[in-house]
Amino acid sequence: MNDVRAQSLIGRVMAAASLIVLGACGGGGDVAAPPPEVQRLTIASVVVEEPATGTVYFSHDDHWHGFPTVRTGNSSRYLVHFVKQGRSPDDHDMPPRNEWFTLATRGDHSLPVVIEDPSRARWLGDRLGGTLFGDASGASRMSLRVFRGSTTVWEAPPLNFIVR
Amino acid sequence: MRGATLLKQGVRLVAASCLLTACEHPIAVVTPHAEVADLVFSDSASAVVFMRTTDNRAWNASPLVLCEGDTHTLVPKPLDFRGMPVDLVSRRDLEIRGESVQANVVWEPLRGRGWLIALASGTTRVRFLVWHLTHADLVTPWLDVQVQPRAACTRPR
């Protein structure tokens, strides 16, 4: 009789312990996690490529390496790639090309670009890239954001550029 | 008696399963703050001091005059409260960040150095931060900067 009681007690203790362990280590509060069919987009940095010249500008934490230049009255076309893997603060190397990806398969995402001084330049683009039109000489900045629907998924640091 | 033994075994089993399946949260590695009192920028080629703060209250040369299109390669050196340099290169968790009010000047940090780039003529204010992972260990005062048009530059590039 005592054995039966003890076994019953053990069973209860183990069940309770399993529940506690499962509950405690569930990944830090995924209660509000999106449904499994929605794949969250992870972005660490953005790579802007100028196909005409092969020049590449890329963001790293708060800053950019490189800056676009466009001539007054002219335009330049840019492709926008992203990188998932972040880099250490003192690793200023360009992310390897095999890590780049675009928003091509992300039909619900968009890439709005805002020019700080709209009298200086204009941007016309889609989620794969765009064209920068130089209107007046000088420097300005552009902000690149990734939207899913109307929600900001990621924002790059402001990218300085020159209109010459 | 047998019940007690079974109970002990059960408790051991539960403890073992708890250990095996326990949380895999890593222990955070904390790196110390950089105790920085001043920031000195030297020219990378000549090692001459290009600009520096004093007691992090003022810059030695204000306004800083630059020439449009110039890129200055500078070596930032934080100083501690005894005036001793803090080794930035050995601290992979520290970086020198730069901010400019206007878009005509930009700071591009590199490993152990950085580029101060005068993109276009005009005036602006810049400041620098010794950035430690998630926060600033030092924020310098704003430095007035004048970027002269290329044609008006009298200094050699």
Tab-separated table of C-alpha atoms in Angstrom:
chain	number	residue	atom	x	y	z
A	1	MET	CA	0.000	0.000	0.000
A	2	ASN	CA	2.819	2.326	0.942
A	3	ASP	CA	4.554	1.486	-2.335
A	4	VAL	CA	1.480	2.423	-4.302
A	5	ARG	CA	1.271	5.731	-2.438
A	6	ALA	CA	4.918	6.455	-2.973
A	7	GLN	CA	4.703	5.692	-6.679
A	8	SER	CA	1.663	7.909	-6.987
A	9	LEU	CA	3.520	10.706	-5.191
A	10	ILE	CA	6.551	10.284	-7.421
A	11	GLY	CA	4.345	10.448	-10.468
A	12	ARG	CA	2.765	13.678	-9.302
A	13	VAL	CA	6.086	15.251	-8.356
A	14	MET	CA	7.581	14.401	-11.754
A	15	ALA	CA	4.599	15.732	-13.654
A	16	ALA	CA	4.691	18.992	-11.692
A	17	ALA	CA	8.463	19.325	-12.153
A	18	SER	CA	8.175	18.738	-15.894
A	19	LEU	CA	5.536	21.437	-16.152
A	20	ILE	CA	7.728	23.853	-14.185
A	21	VAL	CA	10.783	23.132	-16.343
A	22	LEU	CA	8.829	23.411	-19.575
A	23	GLY	CA	7.194	26.630	-18.444
A	24	ALA	CA	10.367	28.239	-17.167
A	25	CYS	CA	12.503	27.520	-20.215
A	26	GLY	CA	10.038	28.367	-22.895
A	27	GLY	CA	12.278	30.968	-24.541
A	28	GLY	CA	11.531	34.042	-22.517
A	29	GLY	CA	7.911	34.848	-23.067
A	30	ASP	CA	6.880	33.826	-26.530
A	31	VAL	CA	3.256	34.354	-25.642
A	32	ALA	CA	2.889	37.117	-28.221
A	33	ALA	CA	4.993	35.341	-30.855
A	34	PRO	CA	3.571	35.453	-34.378
A	35	PRO	CA	1.860	32.397	-35.779
A	36	PRO	CA	4.328	29.857	-37.199
A	37	GLU	CA	3.452	30.553	-40.834
A	38	VAL	CA	4.806	34.140	-40.523
A	39	GLN	CA	8.583	34.108	-40.873
A	40	ARG	CA	10.164	36.978	-39.042
A	41	LEU	CA	12.739	38.887	-41.065
A	42	THR	CA	16.086	39.321	-39.326
A	43	ILE	CA	18.258	42.170	-40.586
A	44	ALA	CA	21.587	43.286	-39.158
A	45	SER	CA	22.778	45.574	-41.908
A	46	VAL	CA	22.031	46.795	-45.412
A	47	VAL	CA	24.269	46.728	-48.462
A	48	VAL	CA	23.652	49.251	-51.234
A	49	GLU	CA	25.210	48.274	-54.532
A	50	GLU	CA	25.696	50.505	-57.542
A	51	PRO	CA	25.643	48.012	-60.429
A	52	ALA	CA	27.021	50.496	-62.970
A	53	THR	CA	30.294	50.867	-61.076
A	54	GLY	CA	30.296	47.845	-58.769
A	55	THR	CA	30.647	50.181	-55.801
A	56	VAL	CA	29.171	48.969	-52.550
A	57	TYR	CA	28.142	50.917	-49.459
A	58	PHE	CA	27.096	49.089	-46.319
A	59	SER	CA	25.789	49.916	-42.897
A	60	HIS	CA	27.435	48.721	-39.701
A	61	ASP	CA	25.668	49.435	-36.430
A	62	ASP	CA	25.215	53.222	-36.353
A	63	HIS	CA	27.338	54.167	-39.356
A	64	TRP	CA	27.970	53.468	-43.022
A	65	HIS	CA	31.059	52.573	-44.912
A	66	GLY	CA	31.106	54.636	-48.053
A	67	PHE	CA	28.657	57.177	-49.428
A	68	PRO	CA	26.956	57.500	-52.822
A	69	THR	CA	27.736	60.386	-55.130
A	70	VAL	CA	25.466	61.511	-57.927
A	71	ARG	CA	25.971	64.323	-60.405
A	72	THR	CA	23.561	67.231	-60.547
A	73	GLY	CA	20.951	66.545	-63.208
A	74	ASN	CA	21.951	62.885	-63.394
A	75	SER	CA	20.839	59.744	-61.641
A	76	SER	CA	22.306	56.518	-60.286
A	77	ARG	CA	20.614	53.154	-59.880
A	78	TYR	CA	21.155	51.145	-56.680
A	79	LEU	CA	20.275	47.634	-55.609
A	80	VAL	CA	19.542	47.076	-51.947
A	81	HIS	CA	20.611	43.882	-50.202
A	82	PHE	CA	20.406	42.882	-46.573
A	83	VAL	CA	22.496	40.824	-44.207
A	84	LYS	CA	21.207	38.822	-41.247
A	85	GLN	CA	24.415	38.303	-39.337
A	86	GLY	CA	25.657	41.243	-37.273
A	87	ARG	CA	29.316	42.033	-36.868
A	88	SER	CA	31.413	43.052	-33.902
A	89	PRO	CA	31.905	46.792	-33.317
A	90	ASP	CA	35.453	46.786	-34.681
A	91	ASP	CA	34.793	44.507	-37.637
A	92	HIS	CA	34.356	47.042	-40.420
A	93	ASP	CA	34.775	44.623	-43.307
A	94	MET	CA	32.092	44.320	-45.955
A	95	PRO	CA	29.728	41.412	-45.345
A	96	PRO	CA	30.558	38.617	-47.806
A	97	ARG	CA	28.355	38.539	-50.880
A	98	ASN	CA	27.073	35.028	-50.113
A	99	GLU	CA	25.345	36.465	-47.029
A	100	TRP	CA	23.366	39.060	-48.983
A	101	PHE	CA	19.667	38.692	-49.631
A	102	THR	CA	16.963	40.912	-51.087
A	103	LEU	CA	13.296	41.452	-50.415
A	104	ALA	CA	12.423	39.827	-53.771
A	105	THR	CA	10.464	36.980	-52.183
A	106	ARG	CA	8.891	39.229	-49.566
A	107	GLY	CA	5.862	40.574	-51.361
A	108	ASP	CA	4.407	41.979	-48.157
A	109	HIS	CA	7.549	44.030	-47.435
A	110	SER	CA	8.468	47.447	-48.796
A	111	LEU	CA	11.527	49.659	-48.706
A	112	PRO	CA	10.577	53.309	-48.257
A	113	VAL	CA	13.475	55.737	-48.615
A	114	VAL	CA	13.236	59.285	-47.301
A	115	ILE	CA	15.624	62.030	-48.362
A	116	GLU	CA	16.427	64.473	-45.571
A	117	ASP	CA	16.654	67.446	-47.924
A	118	PRO	CA	14.220	66.765	-50.773
A	119	SER	CA	15.403	69.832	-52.676
A	120	ARG	CA	18.794	68.139	-53.013
A	121	ALA	CA	17.771	64.787	-54.482
A	122	ARG	CA	14.876	62.400	-55.118
A	123	TRP	CA	14.577	58.629	-54.726
A	124	LEU	CA	12.359	56.484	-56.872
A	125	GLY	CA	12.351	52.821	-56.039
A	126	ASP	CA	10.742	49.575	-54.996
A	127	ARG	CA	11.636	46.867	-52.499
A	128	LEU	CA	14.659	45.778	-54.547
A	129	GLY	CA	16.348	49.154	-54.920
A	130	GLY	CA	15.906	52.493	-56.571
A	131	THR	CA	17.286	55.445	-58.442
A	132	LEU	CA	18.742	58.557	-56.859
A	133	PHE	CA	18.221	61.716	-58.897
A	134	GLY	CA	20.590	64.600	-58.126
A	135	ASP	CA	18.835	67.969	-58.206
A	136	ALA	CA	21.120	70.447	-56.392
A	137	SER	CA	24.764	70.192	-55.386
A	138	GLY	CA	25.591	69.570	-51.750
A	139	ALA	CA	25.245	66.837	-49.175
A	140	SER	CA	22.221	65.254	-47.575
A	141	ARG	CA	21.152	62.013	-45.941
A	142	MET	CA	18.649	59.313	-46.736
A	143	SER	CA	16.943	56.919	-44.406
A	144	LEU	CA	16.134	53.376	-45.487
A	145	ARG	CA	13.475	51.428	-43.665
A	146	VAL	CA	11.967	48.018	-44.152
A	147	PHE	CA	8.221	47.821	-43.689
A	148	ARG	CA	6.020	44.761	-43.425
A	149	GLY	CA	2.655	46.201	-44.252
A	150	SER	CA	2.693	49.422	-42.273
A	151	THR	CA	5.007	48.135	-39.533
A	152	THR	CA	8.644	49.129	-39.416
A	153	VAL	CA	10.686	45.950	-39.321
A	154	TRP	CA	14.124	47.549	-39.480
A	155	GLU	CA	15.704	50.968	-39.982
A	156	ALA	CA	19.200	51.672	-41.252
A	157	PRO	CA	21.337	54.509	-39.915
A	158	PRO	CA	21.096	57.614	-42.124
A	159	LEU	CA	23.203	57.316	-45.262
A	160	ASN	CA	25.077	60.461	-46.279
A	161	PHE	CA	25.358	61.188	-49.987
A	162	ILE	CA	26.699	63.938	-52.203
A	163	VAL	CA	25.215	65.644	-55.208
A	164	ARG	CA	28.050	67.112	-57.260
B	1	MET	CA	10.972	1.564	3.983
B	2	ARG	CA	10.757	0.588	0.324
B	3	GLY	CA	8.470	3.539	-0.253
B	4	ALA	CA	11.065	5.916	1.122
B	5	THR	CA	13.708	4.460	-1.174
B	6	LEU	CA	11.408	4.825	-4.138
B	7	LEU	CA	10.694	8.408	-3.125
B	8	LYS	CA	14.419	9.165	-2.931
B	9	GLN	CA	14.987	7.653	-6.351
B	10	GLY	CA	12.105	9.644	-7.736
B	11	VAL	CA	13.447	12.896	-6.345
B	12	ARG	CA	16.882	12.119	-7.809
B	13	LEU	CA	15.257	11.385	-11.177
B	14	VAL	CA	13.381	14.678	-11.114
B	15	ALA	CA	16.517	16.576	-10.090
B	16	ALA	CA	18.503	14.936	-12.881
B	17	SER	CA	15.849	15.698	-15.474
B	18	CYS	CA	15.704	19.293	-14.254
B	19	LEU	CA	19.465	19.601	-14.671
B	20	LEU	CA	19.429	17.986	-18.096
B	21	THR	CA	16.564	20.032	-19.474
B	22	ALA	CA	17.314	23.168	-17.526
B	23	CYS	CA	17.321	26.577	-19.147
B	24	GLU	CA	19.985	27.127	-21.752
B	25	HIS	CA	20.181	30.872	-21.151
B	26	PRO	CA	23.838	31.839	-21.419
B	27	ILE	CA	25.519	33.740	-18.652
B	28	ALA	CA	26.032	37.345	-19.772
B	29	VAL	CA	29.642	38.364	-20.195
B	30	VAL	CA	30.088	41.843	-18.799
B	31	THR	CA	32.959	43.955	-20.007
B	32	PRO	CA	34.087	46.928	-17.951
B	33	HIS	CA	33.335	50.519	-18.826
B	34	ALA	CA	36.121	52.549	-20.343
B	35	GLU	CA	37.030	55.215	-17.829
B	36	VAL	CA	37.549	57.982	-20.329
B	37	ALA	CA	38.138	61.649	-19.549
B	38	ASP	CA	39.284	63.041	-22.890
B	39	LEU	CA	39.472	62.193	-26.546
B	40	VAL	CA	42.459	62.981	-28.754
B	41	PHE	CA	42.523	62.602	-32.538
B	42	SER	CA	45.915	62.392	-34.203
B	43	ASP	CA	46.738	62.480	-37.879
B	44	SER	CA	47.493	58.898	-38.855
B	45	ALA	CA	50.471	59.821	-41.022
B	46	SER	CA	52.218	62.508	-38.989
B	47	ALA	CA	50.908	61.573	-35.506
B	48	VAL	CA	50.333	65.304	-34.939
B	49	VAL	CA	47.317	66.065	-32.762
B	50	PHE	CA	44.510	67.044	-35.122
B	51	MET	CA	41.967	67.936	-32.450
B	52	ARG	CA	41.399	67.102	-28.812
B	53	THR	CA	39.206	67.855	-25.858
B	54	THR	CA	40.378	69.305	-22.567
B	55	ASP	CA	38.614	67.909	-19.497
B	56	ASN	CA	35.957	66.972	-22.014
B	57	ARG	CA	34.666	70.535	-21.776
B	58	ALA	CA	36.182	72.223	-24.795
B	59	TRP	CA	37.966	71.460	-28.048
B	60	ASN	CA	41.444	72.825	-28.659
B	61	ALA	CA	40.558	74.165	-32.100
B	62	SER	CA	37.097	75.515	-32.620
B	63	PRO	CA	35.876	75.960	-35.222
B	64	LEU	CA	37.635	73.174	-37.030
B	65	VAL	CA	38.201	74.266	-40.607
B	66	LEU	CA	38.098	71.585	-43.273
B	67	CYS	CA	38.263	71.645	-47.021
B	68	GLU	CA	35.430	70.300	-49.182
B	69	GLY	CA	36.258	66.811	-50.443
B	70	ASP	CA	38.988	66.186	-47.863
B	71	THR	CA	39.235	62.903	-46.015
B	72	HIS	CA	41.337	62.956	-42.851
B	73	THR	CA	42.515	59.621	-41.516
B	74	LEU	CA	42.588	60.079	-37.763
B	75	VAL	CA	43.653	57.866	-34.902
B	76	PRO	CA	41.350	58.370	-31.917
B	77	LYS	CA	42.928	57.950	-28.521
B	78	PRO	CA	40.783	58.128	-25.395
B	79	LEU	CA	42.613	59.271	-22.275
B	80	ASP	CA	41.715	58.184	-18.756
B	81	PHE	CA	41.563	60.501	-15.754
B	82	ARG	CA	45.347	60.314	-15.321
B	83	GLY	CA	45.890	61.266	-18.951
B	84	MET	CA	46.922	57.721	-19.830
B	85	PRO	CA	45.713	56.306	-23.158
B	86	VAL	CA	43.035	53.636	-23.203
B	87	ASP	CA	43.912	50.920	-25.692
B	88	LEU	CA	41.016	50.860	-28.126
B	89	VAL	CA	42.459	48.182	-30.361
B	90	SER	CA	42.515	45.546	-27.615
B	91	ARG	CA	38.929	46.325	-26.665
B	92	ARG	CA	36.710	44.838	-29.348
B	93	ASP	CA	33.648	46.033	-27.429
B	94	LEU	CA	34.484	49.737	-27.789
B	95	GLU	CA	34.115	51.974	-30.811
B	96	ILE	CA	34.344	55.663	-31.572
B	97	ARG	CA	31.090	56.935	-32.976
B	98	GLY	CA	30.624	60.325	-34.574
B	99	GLU	CA	27.577	62.512	-35.041
B	100	SER	CA	27.151	65.535	-37.264
B	101	VAL	CA	24.203	67.906	-37.116
B	102	GLN	CA	24.391	68.551	-40.855
B	103	ALA	CA	25.008	66.016	-43.581
B	104	ASN	CA	28.111	67.732	-44.970
B	105	VAL	CA	30.549	66.033	-42.561
B	106	VAL	CA	30.647	62.343	-41.762
B	107	TRP	CA	32.763	60.154	-39.476
B	108	GLU	CA	33.480	56.664	-40.713
B	109	PRO	CA	35.057	54.502	-38.002
B	110	LEU	CA	37.605	51.877	-38.950
B	111	ARG	CA	39.668	49.490	-36.853
B	112	GLY	CA	41.902	51.650	-34.642
B	113	ARG	CA	41.300	54.758	-36.730
B	114	GLY	CA	38.606	56.531	-38.709
B	115	TRP	CA	37.889	58.887	-41.550
B	116	LEU	CA	36.598	62.389	-41.016
B	117	ILE	CA	35.134	63.263	-44.390
B	118	ALA	CA	34.122	66.741	-45.514
B	119	LEU	CA	31.455	65.950	-48.085
B	120	ALA	CA	30.285	69.434	-48.928
B	121	SER	CA	30.886	73.046	-47.959
B	122	GLY	CA	28.982	74.636	-45.120
B	123	THR	CA	28.968	74.651	-41.355
B	124	THR	CA	28.009	71.972	-38.917
B	125	ARG	CA	28.698	70.698	-35.413
B	126	VAL	CA	30.136	67.285	-34.682
B	127	ARG	CA	30.630	65.279	-31.539
B	128	PHE	CA	32.107	61.889	-30.756
B	129	LEU	CA	31.120	59.089	-28.449
B	130	VAL	CA	33.171	56.300	-26.927
B	131	TRP	CA	30.535	53.641	-27.459
B	132	HIS	CA	30.476	50.572	-25.244
B	133	LEU	CA	28.147	47.952	-26.743
B	134	THR	CA	24.857	49.589	-25.774
B	135	HIS	CA	25.728	52.954	-24.270
B	136	ALA	CA	28.229	55.795	-24.373
B	137	ASP	CA	31.105	55.788	-21.902
B	138	LEU	CA	32.017	59.304	-23.063
B	139	VAL	CA	30.240	61.972	-25.089
B	140	THR	CA	32.370	64.895	-26.193
B	141	PRO	CA	31.107	68.459	-26.418
B	142	TRP	CA	29.947	69.650	-29.805
B	143	LEU	CA	32.701	70.916	-32.074
B	144	ASP	CA	31.922	73.654	-34.593
B	145	VAL	CA	33.124	72.739	-38.069
B	146	GLN	CA	33.432	74.891	-41.162
B	147	VAL	CA	33.898	73.193	-44.488
B	148	GLN	CA	35.285	75.591	-47.036
B	149	PRO	CA	34.437	75.235	-50.728
B	150	ARG	CA	37.219	73.517	-52.643
B	151	ALA	CA	37.981	76.682	-54.624
B	152	ALA	CA	38.431	78.718	-51.434
B	153	CYS	CA	40.821	76.289	-49.772
B	154	THR	CA	44.274	77.684	-49.275
B	155	ARG	CA	45.675	74.843	-47.193
B	156	PRO	CA	47.371	71.966	-48.987
B	157	ARG	CA	45.222	68.821	-49.154
